[in-house]
Tab-separated table of N, CA and C in Angstrom:
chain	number	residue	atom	x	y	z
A	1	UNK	N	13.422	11.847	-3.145
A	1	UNK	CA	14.656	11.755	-2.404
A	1	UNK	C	15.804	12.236	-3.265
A	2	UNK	N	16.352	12.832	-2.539
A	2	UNK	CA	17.669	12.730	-3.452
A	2	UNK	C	18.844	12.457	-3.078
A	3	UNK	N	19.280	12.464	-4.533
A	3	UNK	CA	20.627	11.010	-4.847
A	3	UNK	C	21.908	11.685	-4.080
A	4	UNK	N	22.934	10.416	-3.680
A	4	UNK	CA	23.780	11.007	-2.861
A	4	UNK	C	24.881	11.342	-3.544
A	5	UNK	N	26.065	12.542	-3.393
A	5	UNK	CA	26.598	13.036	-4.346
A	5	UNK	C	28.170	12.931	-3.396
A	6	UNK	N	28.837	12.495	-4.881
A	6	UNK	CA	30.376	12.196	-4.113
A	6	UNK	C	31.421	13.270	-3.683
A	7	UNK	N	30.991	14.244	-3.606
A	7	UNK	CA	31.592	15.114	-3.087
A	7	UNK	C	31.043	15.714	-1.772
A	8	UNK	N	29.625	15.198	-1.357
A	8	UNK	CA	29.798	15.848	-0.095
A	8	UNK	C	30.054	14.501	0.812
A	9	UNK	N	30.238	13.311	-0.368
A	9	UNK	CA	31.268	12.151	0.888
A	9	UNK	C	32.331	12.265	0.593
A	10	UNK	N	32.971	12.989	-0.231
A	10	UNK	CA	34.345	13.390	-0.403
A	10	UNK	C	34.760	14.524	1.084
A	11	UNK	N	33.922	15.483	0.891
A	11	UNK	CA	34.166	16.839	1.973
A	11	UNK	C	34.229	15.913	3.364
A	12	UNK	N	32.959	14.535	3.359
A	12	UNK	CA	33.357	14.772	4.930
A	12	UNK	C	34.361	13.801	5.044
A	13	UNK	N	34.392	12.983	4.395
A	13	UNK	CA	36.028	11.999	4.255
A	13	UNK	C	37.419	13.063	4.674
A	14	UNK	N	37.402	13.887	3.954
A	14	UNK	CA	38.776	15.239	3.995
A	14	UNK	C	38.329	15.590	5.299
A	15	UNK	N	37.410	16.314	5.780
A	15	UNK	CA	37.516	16.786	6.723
A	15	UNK	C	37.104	16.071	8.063
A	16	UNK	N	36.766	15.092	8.146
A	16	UNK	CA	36.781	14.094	9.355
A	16	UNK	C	38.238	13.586	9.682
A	17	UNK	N	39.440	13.271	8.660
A	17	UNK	CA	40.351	12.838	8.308
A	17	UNK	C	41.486	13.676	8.930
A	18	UNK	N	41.084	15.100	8.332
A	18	UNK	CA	42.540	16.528	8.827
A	18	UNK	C	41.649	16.407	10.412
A	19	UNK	N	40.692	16.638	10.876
A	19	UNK	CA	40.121	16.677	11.966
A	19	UNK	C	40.659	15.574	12.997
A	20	UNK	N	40.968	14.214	12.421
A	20	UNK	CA	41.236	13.286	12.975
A	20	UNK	C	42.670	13.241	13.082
A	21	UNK	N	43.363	13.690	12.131
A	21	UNK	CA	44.763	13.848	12.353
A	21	UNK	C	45.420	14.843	13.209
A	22	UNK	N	44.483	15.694	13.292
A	22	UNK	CA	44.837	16.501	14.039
A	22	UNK	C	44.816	16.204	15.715
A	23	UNK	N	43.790	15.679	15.610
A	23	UNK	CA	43.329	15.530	17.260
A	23	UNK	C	44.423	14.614	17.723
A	24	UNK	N	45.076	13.304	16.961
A	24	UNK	CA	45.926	12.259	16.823
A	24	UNK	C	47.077	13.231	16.981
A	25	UNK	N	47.477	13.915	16.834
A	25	UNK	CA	48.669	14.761	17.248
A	25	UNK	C	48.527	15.076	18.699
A	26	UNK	N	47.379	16.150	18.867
A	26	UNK	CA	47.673	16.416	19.822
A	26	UNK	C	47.098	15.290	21.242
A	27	UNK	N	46.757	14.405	20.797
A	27	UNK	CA	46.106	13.278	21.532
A	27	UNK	C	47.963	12.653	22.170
A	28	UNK	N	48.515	12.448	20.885
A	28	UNK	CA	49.964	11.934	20.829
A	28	UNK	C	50.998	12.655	21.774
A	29	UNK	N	50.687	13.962	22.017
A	29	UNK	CA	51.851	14.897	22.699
A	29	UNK	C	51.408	14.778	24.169
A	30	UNK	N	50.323	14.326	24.505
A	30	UNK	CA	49.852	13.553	25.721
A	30	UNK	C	50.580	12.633	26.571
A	31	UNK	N	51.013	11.333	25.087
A	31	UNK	CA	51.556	10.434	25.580
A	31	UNK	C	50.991	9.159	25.386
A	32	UNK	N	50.006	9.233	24.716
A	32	UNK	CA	49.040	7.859	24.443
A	32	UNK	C	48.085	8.356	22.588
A	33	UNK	N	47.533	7.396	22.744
A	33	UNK	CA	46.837	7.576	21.619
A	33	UNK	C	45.762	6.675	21.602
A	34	UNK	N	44.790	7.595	20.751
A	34	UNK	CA	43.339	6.284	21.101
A	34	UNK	C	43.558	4.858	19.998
A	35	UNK	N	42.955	4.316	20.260
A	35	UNK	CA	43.622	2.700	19.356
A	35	UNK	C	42.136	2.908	18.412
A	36	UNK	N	42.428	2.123	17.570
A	36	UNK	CA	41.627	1.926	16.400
A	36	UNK	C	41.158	0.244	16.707
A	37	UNK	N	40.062	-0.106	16.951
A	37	UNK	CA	39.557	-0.722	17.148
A	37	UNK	C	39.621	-2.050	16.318
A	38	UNK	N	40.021	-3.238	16.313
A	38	UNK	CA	39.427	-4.891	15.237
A	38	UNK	C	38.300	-4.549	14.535
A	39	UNK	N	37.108	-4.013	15.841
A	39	UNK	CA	35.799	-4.065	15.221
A	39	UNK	C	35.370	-3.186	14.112
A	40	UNK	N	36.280	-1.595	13.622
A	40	UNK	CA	35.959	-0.950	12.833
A	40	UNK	C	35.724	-1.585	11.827
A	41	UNK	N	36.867	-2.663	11.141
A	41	UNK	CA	36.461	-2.756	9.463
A	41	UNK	C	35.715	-3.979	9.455
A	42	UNK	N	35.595	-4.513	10.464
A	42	UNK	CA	34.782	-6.117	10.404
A	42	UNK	C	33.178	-5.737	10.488
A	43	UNK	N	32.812	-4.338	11.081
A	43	UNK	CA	31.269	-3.955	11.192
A	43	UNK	C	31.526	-3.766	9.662
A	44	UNK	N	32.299	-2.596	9.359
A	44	UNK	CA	31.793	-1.389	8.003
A	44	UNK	C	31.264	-2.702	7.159
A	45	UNK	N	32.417	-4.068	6.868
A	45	UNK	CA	32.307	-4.664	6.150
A	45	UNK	C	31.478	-5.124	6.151
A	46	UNK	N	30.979	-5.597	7.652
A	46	UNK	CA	29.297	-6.526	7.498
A	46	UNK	C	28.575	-5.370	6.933
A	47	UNK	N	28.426	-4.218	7.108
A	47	UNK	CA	26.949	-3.555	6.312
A	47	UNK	C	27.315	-3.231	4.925
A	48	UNK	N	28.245	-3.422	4.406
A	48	UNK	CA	28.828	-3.407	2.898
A	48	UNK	C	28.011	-4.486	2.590
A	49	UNK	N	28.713	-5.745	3.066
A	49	UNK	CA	27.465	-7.134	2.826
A	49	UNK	C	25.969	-7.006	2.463
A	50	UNK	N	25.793	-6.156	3.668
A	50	UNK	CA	23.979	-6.841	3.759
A	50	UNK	C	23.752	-5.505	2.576
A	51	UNK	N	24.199	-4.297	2.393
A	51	UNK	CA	24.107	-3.568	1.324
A	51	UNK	C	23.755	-3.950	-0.134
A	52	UNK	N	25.458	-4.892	-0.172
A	52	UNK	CA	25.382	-5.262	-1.555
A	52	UNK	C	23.784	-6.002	-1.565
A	53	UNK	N	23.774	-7.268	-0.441
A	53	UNK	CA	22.915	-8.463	-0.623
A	53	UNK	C	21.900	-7.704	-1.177
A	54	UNK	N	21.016	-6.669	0.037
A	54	UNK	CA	20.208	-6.122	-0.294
A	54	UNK	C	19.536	-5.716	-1.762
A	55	UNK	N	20.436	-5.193	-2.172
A	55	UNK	CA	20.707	-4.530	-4.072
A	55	UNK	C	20.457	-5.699	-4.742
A	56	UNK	N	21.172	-6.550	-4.915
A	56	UNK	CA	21.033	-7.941	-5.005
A	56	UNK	C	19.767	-8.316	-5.706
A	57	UNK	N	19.112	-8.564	-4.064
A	57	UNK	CA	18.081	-9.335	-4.165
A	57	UNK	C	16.528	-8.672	-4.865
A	58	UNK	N	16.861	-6.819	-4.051
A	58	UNK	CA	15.659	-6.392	-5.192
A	58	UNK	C	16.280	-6.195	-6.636
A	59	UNK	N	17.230	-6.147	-6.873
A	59	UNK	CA	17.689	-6.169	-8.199
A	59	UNK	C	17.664	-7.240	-9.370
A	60	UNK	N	17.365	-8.573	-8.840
A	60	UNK	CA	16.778	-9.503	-9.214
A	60	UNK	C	14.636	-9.578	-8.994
A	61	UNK	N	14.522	-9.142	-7.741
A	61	UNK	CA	13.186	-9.082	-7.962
A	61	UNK	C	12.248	-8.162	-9.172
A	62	UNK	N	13.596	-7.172	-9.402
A	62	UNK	CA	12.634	-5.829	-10.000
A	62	UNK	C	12.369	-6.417	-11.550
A	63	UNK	N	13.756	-6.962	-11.673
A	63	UNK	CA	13.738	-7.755	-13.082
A	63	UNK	C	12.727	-8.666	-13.527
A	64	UNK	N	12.585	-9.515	-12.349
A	64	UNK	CA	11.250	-10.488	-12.342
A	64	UNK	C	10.260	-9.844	-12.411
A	65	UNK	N	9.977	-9.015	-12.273
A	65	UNK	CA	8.815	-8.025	-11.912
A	65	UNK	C	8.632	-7.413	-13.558
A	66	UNK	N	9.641	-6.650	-14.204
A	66	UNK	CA	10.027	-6.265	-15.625
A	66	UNK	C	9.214	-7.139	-16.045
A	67	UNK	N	9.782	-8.368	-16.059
A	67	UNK	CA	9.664	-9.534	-17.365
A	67	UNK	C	8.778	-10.781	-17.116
A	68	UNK	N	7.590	-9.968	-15.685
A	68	UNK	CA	6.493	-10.819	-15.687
A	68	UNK	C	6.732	-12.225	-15.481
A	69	UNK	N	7.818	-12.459	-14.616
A	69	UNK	CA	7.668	-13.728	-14.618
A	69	UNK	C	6.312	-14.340	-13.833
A	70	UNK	N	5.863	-15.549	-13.503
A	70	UNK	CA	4.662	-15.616	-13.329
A	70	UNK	C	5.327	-15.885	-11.747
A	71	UNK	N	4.715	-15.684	-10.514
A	71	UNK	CA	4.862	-15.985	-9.430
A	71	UNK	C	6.320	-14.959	-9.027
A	72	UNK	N	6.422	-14.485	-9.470
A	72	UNK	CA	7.661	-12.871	-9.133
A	72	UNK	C	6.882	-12.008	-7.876
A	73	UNK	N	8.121	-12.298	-6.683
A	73	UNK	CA	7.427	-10.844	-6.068
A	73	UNK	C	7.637	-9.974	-6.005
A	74	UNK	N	6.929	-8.576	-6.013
A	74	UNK	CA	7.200	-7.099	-6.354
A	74	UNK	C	8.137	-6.711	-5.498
A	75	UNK	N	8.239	-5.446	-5.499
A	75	UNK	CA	9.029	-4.604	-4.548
A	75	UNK	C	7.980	-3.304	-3.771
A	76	UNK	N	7.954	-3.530	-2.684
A	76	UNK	CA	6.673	-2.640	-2.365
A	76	UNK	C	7.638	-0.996	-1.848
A	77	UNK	N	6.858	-0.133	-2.471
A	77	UNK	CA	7.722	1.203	-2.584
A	77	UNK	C	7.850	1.587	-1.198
A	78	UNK	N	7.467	1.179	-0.220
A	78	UNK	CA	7.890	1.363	1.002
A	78	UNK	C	9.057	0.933	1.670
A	79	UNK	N	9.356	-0.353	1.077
A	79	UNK	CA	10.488	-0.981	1.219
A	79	UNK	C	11.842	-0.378	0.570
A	80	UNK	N	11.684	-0.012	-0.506
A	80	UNK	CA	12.278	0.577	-1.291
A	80	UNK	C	13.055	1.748	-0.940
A	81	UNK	N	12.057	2.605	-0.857
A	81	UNK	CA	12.259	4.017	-0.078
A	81	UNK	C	13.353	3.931	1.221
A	82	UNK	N	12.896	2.959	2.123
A	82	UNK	CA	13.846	2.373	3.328
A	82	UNK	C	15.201	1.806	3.292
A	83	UNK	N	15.138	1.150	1.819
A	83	UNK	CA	16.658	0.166	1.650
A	83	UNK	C	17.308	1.778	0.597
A	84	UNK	N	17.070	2.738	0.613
A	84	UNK	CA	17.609	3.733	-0.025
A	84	UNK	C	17.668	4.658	1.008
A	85	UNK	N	17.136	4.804	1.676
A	85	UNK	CA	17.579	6.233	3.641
A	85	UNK	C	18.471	4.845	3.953
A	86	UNK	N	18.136	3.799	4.267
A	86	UNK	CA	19.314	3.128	4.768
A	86	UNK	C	20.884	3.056	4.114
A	87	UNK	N	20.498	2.781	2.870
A	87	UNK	CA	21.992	3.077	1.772
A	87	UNK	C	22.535	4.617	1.604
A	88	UNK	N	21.865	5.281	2.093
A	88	UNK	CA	22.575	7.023	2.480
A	88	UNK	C	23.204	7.258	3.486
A	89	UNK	N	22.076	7.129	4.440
A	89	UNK	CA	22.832	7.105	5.883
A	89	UNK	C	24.002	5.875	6.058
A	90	UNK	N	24.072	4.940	5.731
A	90	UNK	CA	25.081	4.288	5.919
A	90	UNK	C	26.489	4.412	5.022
A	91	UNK	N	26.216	5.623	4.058
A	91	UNK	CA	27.149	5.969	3.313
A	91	UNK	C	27.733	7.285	3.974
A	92	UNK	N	26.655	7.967	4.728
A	92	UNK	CA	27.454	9.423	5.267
A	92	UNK	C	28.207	9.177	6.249
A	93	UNK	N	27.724	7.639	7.210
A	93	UNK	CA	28.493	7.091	8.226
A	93	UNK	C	29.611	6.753	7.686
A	94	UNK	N	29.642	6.228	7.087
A	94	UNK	CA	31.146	5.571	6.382
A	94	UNK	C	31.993	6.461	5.875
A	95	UNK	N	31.745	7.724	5.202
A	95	UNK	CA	32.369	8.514	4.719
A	95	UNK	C	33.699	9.114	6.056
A	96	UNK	N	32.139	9.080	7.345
A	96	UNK	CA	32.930	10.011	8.461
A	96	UNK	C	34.397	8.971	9.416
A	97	UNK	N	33.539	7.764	9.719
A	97	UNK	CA	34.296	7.120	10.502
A	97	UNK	C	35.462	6.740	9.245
A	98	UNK	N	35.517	6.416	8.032
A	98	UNK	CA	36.714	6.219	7.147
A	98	UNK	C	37.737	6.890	7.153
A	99	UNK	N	36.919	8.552	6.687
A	99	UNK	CA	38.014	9.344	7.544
A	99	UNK	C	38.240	10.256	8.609
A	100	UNK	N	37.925	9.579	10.038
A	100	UNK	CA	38.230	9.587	10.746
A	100	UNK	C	39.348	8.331	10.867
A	101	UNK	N	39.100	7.479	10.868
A	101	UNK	CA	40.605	6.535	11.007
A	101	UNK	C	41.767	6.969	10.053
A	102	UNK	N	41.330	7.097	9.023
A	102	UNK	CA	42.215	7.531	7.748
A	102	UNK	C	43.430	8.224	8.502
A	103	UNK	N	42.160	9.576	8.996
A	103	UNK	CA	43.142	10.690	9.568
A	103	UNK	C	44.317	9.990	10.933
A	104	UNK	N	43.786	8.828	11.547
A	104	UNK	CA	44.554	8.477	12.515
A	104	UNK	C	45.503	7.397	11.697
A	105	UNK	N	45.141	6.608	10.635
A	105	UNK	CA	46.330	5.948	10.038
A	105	UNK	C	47.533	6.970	9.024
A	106	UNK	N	47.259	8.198	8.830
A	106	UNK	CA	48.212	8.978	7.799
A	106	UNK	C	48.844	9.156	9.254
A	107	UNK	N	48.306	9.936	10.315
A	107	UNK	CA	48.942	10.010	11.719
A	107	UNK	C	49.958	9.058	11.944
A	108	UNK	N	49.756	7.692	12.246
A	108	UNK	CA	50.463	6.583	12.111
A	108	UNK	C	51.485	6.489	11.385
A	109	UNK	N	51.259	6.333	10.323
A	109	UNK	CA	52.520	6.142	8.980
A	109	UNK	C	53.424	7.128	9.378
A	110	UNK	N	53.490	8.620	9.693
A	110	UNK	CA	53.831	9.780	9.403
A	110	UNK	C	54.697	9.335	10.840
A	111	UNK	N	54.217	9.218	12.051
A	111	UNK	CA	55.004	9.193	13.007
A	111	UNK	C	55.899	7.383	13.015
A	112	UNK	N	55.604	6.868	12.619
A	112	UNK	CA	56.278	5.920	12.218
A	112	UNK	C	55.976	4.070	12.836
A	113	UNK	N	56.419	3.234	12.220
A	113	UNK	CA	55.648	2.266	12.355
A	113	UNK	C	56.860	1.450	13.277
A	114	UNK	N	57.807	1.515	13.864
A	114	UNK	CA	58.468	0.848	14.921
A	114	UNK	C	57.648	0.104	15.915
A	115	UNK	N	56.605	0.465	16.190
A	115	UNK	CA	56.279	-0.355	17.368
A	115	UNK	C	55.212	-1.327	17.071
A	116	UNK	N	55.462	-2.371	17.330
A	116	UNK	CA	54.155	-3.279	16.750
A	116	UNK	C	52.938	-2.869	16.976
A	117	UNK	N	52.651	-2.561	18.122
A	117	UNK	CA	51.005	-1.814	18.585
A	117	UNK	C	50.695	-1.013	17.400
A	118	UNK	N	51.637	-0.414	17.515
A	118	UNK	CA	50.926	0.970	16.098
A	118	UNK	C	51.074	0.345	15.051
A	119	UNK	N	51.935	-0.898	14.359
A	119	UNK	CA	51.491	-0.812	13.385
A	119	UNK	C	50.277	-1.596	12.798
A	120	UNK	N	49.833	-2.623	14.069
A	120	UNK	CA	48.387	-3.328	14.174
A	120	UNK	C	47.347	-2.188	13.729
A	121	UNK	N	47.612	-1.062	14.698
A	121	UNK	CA	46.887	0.035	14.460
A	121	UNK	C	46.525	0.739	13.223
A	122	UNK	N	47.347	1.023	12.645
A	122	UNK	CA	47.633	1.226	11.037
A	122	UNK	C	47.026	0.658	10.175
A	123	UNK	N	47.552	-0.834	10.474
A	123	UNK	CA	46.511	-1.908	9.707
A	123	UNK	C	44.635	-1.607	9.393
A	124	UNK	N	44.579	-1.626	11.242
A	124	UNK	CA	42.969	-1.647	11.177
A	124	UNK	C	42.797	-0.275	11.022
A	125	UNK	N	43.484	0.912	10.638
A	125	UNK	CA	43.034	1.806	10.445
A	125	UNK	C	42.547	1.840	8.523
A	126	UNK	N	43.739	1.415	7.874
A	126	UNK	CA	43.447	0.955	6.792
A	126	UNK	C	42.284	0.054	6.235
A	127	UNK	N	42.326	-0.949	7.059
A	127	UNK	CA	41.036	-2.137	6.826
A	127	UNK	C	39.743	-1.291	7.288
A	128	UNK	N	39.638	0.165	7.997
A	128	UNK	CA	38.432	0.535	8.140
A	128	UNK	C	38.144	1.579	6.443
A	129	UNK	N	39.453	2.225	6.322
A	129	UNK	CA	38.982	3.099	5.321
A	129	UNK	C	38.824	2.465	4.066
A	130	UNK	N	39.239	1.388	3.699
A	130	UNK	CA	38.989	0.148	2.402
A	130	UNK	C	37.475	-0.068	2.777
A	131	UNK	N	37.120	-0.751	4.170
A	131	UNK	CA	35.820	-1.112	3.955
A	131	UNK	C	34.805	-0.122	4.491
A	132	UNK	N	35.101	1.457	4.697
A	132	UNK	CA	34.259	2.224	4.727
A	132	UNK	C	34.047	2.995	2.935
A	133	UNK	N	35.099	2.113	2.541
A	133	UNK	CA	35.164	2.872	0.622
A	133	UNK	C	33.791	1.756	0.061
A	134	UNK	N	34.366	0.398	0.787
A	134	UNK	CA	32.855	-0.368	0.337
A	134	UNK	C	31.664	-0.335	0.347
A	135	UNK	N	31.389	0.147	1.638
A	135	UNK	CA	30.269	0.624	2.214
A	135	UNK	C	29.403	1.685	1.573
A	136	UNK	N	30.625	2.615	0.926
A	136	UNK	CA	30.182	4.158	-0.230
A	136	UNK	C	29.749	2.982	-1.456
A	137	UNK	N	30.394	2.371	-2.010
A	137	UNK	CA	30.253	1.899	-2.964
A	137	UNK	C	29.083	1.160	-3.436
A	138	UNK	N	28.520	0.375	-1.888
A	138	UNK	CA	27.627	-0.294	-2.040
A	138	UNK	C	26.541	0.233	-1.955
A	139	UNK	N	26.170	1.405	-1.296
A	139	UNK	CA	24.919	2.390	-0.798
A	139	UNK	C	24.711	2.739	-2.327
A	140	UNK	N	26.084	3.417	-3.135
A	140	UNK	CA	26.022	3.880	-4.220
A	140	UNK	C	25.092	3.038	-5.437
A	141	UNK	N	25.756	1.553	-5.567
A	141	UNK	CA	25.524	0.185	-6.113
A	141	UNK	C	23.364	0.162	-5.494
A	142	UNK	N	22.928	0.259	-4.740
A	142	UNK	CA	21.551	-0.096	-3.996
A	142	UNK	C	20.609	1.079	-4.728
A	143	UNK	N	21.568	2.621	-4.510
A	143	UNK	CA	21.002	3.692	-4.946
A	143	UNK	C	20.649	2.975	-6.544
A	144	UNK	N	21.466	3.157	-7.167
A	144	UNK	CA	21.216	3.083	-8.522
A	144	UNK	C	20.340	2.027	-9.132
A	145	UNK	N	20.347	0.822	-8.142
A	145	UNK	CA	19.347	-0.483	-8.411
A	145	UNK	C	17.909	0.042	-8.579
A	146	UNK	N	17.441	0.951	-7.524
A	146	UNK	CA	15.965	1.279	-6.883
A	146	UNK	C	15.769	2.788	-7.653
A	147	UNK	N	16.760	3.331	-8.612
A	147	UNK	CA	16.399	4.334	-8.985
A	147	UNK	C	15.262	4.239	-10.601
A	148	UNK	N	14.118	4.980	-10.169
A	148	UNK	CA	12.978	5.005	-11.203
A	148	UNK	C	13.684	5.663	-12.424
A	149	UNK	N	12.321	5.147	-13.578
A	149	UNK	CA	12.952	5.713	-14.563
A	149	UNK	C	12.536	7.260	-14.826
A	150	UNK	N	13.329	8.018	-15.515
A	150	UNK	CA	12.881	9.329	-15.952
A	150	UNK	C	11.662	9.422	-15.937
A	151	UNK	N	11.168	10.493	-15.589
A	151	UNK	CA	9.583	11.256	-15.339
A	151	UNK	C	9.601	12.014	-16.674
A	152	UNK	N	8.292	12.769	-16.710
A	152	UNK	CA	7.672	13.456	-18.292
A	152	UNK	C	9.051	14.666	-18.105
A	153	UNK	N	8.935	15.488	-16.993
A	153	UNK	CA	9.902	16.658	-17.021
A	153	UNK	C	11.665	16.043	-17.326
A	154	UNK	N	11.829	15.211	-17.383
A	154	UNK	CA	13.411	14.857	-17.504
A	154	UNK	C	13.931	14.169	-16.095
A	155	UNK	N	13.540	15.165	-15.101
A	155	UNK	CA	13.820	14.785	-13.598
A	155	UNK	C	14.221	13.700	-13.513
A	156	UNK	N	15.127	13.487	-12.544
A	156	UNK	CA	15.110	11.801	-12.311
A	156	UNK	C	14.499	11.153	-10.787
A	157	UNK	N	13.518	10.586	-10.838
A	157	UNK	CA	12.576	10.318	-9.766
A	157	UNK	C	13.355	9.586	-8.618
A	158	UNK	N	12.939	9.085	-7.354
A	158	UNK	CA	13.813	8.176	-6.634
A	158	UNK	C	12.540	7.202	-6.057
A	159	UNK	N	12.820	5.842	-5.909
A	159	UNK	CA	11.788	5.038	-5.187
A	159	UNK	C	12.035	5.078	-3.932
């Protein structure tokens, strides 16, 4: 597998973001604007959670596993493999919907925060791109838990 690299969650952060700001303009010259949802940063955040937990818990098992404790349970490489496509994909998601709101909270700020609606809006646009930064962070944090050690060629292997 390979490892996920911060620049192509950088690219789609930027460009979900100008994409999103953009549309937020012309969404705006309409006369309305789409709302940014409560539920954005309260999901991202729950799978930041079960992310970290995840890391966590094989990150303590693997150790047990290291250092032989007696009654330690393994980590079966199937599992492994899964809590790492899950910590990617939930990082390319986060990258997009982060900035996608992003792009609708710079929208926000820029046209201005007078009206309470928008600036609720703002808020949860913010509280999505903080906890879609967690979400990177934590996929990142899981990646690196489950990553094998160097192979004979140098390579760096993935479980």
């Amino acid at each position: 597998m390979k490892q996920l690299r911060l620049g192509v969650l950088a690219a789609i952060f930027v460009i979900a973001g100008a994409l999103s700001w953009a549309g937020a303009r012309l969404w705006n010259s309409y006369g309305t604007l789409p709302g940014v949802p409560l539920a954005a940063p309260v999901v991202l955040a729950v799978i930041a959670v079960v992310l970290c937990a995840t890391a966590l818990s094989l990150r303590g098992r693997l150790k047990a596993q290291r250092d032989r404790r007696p009654g330690a349970k393994g980590v079966e490489p199937l599992m492994a493999a899964r809590a790492v496509v899950f910590g990617q994909a939930s990082a390319l998601v986060a990258a997009l919907v982060a900035g996608m709101y992003g792009g609708v909270g710079v929208f926000l700020l820029a046209d201005g925060l007078e009206v309470p609606a928008r600036r609720d809006q703002a808020y949860y646009a913010a509280g999505s791109v903080l906890a879609g930064l967690g979400v990177i962070a934590a996929a990142l944090f899981l990646e690196r838990v489950l990553r094998l050690p160097d192979d004979e060629d140098g390579a760096t292997a993935r479980a």
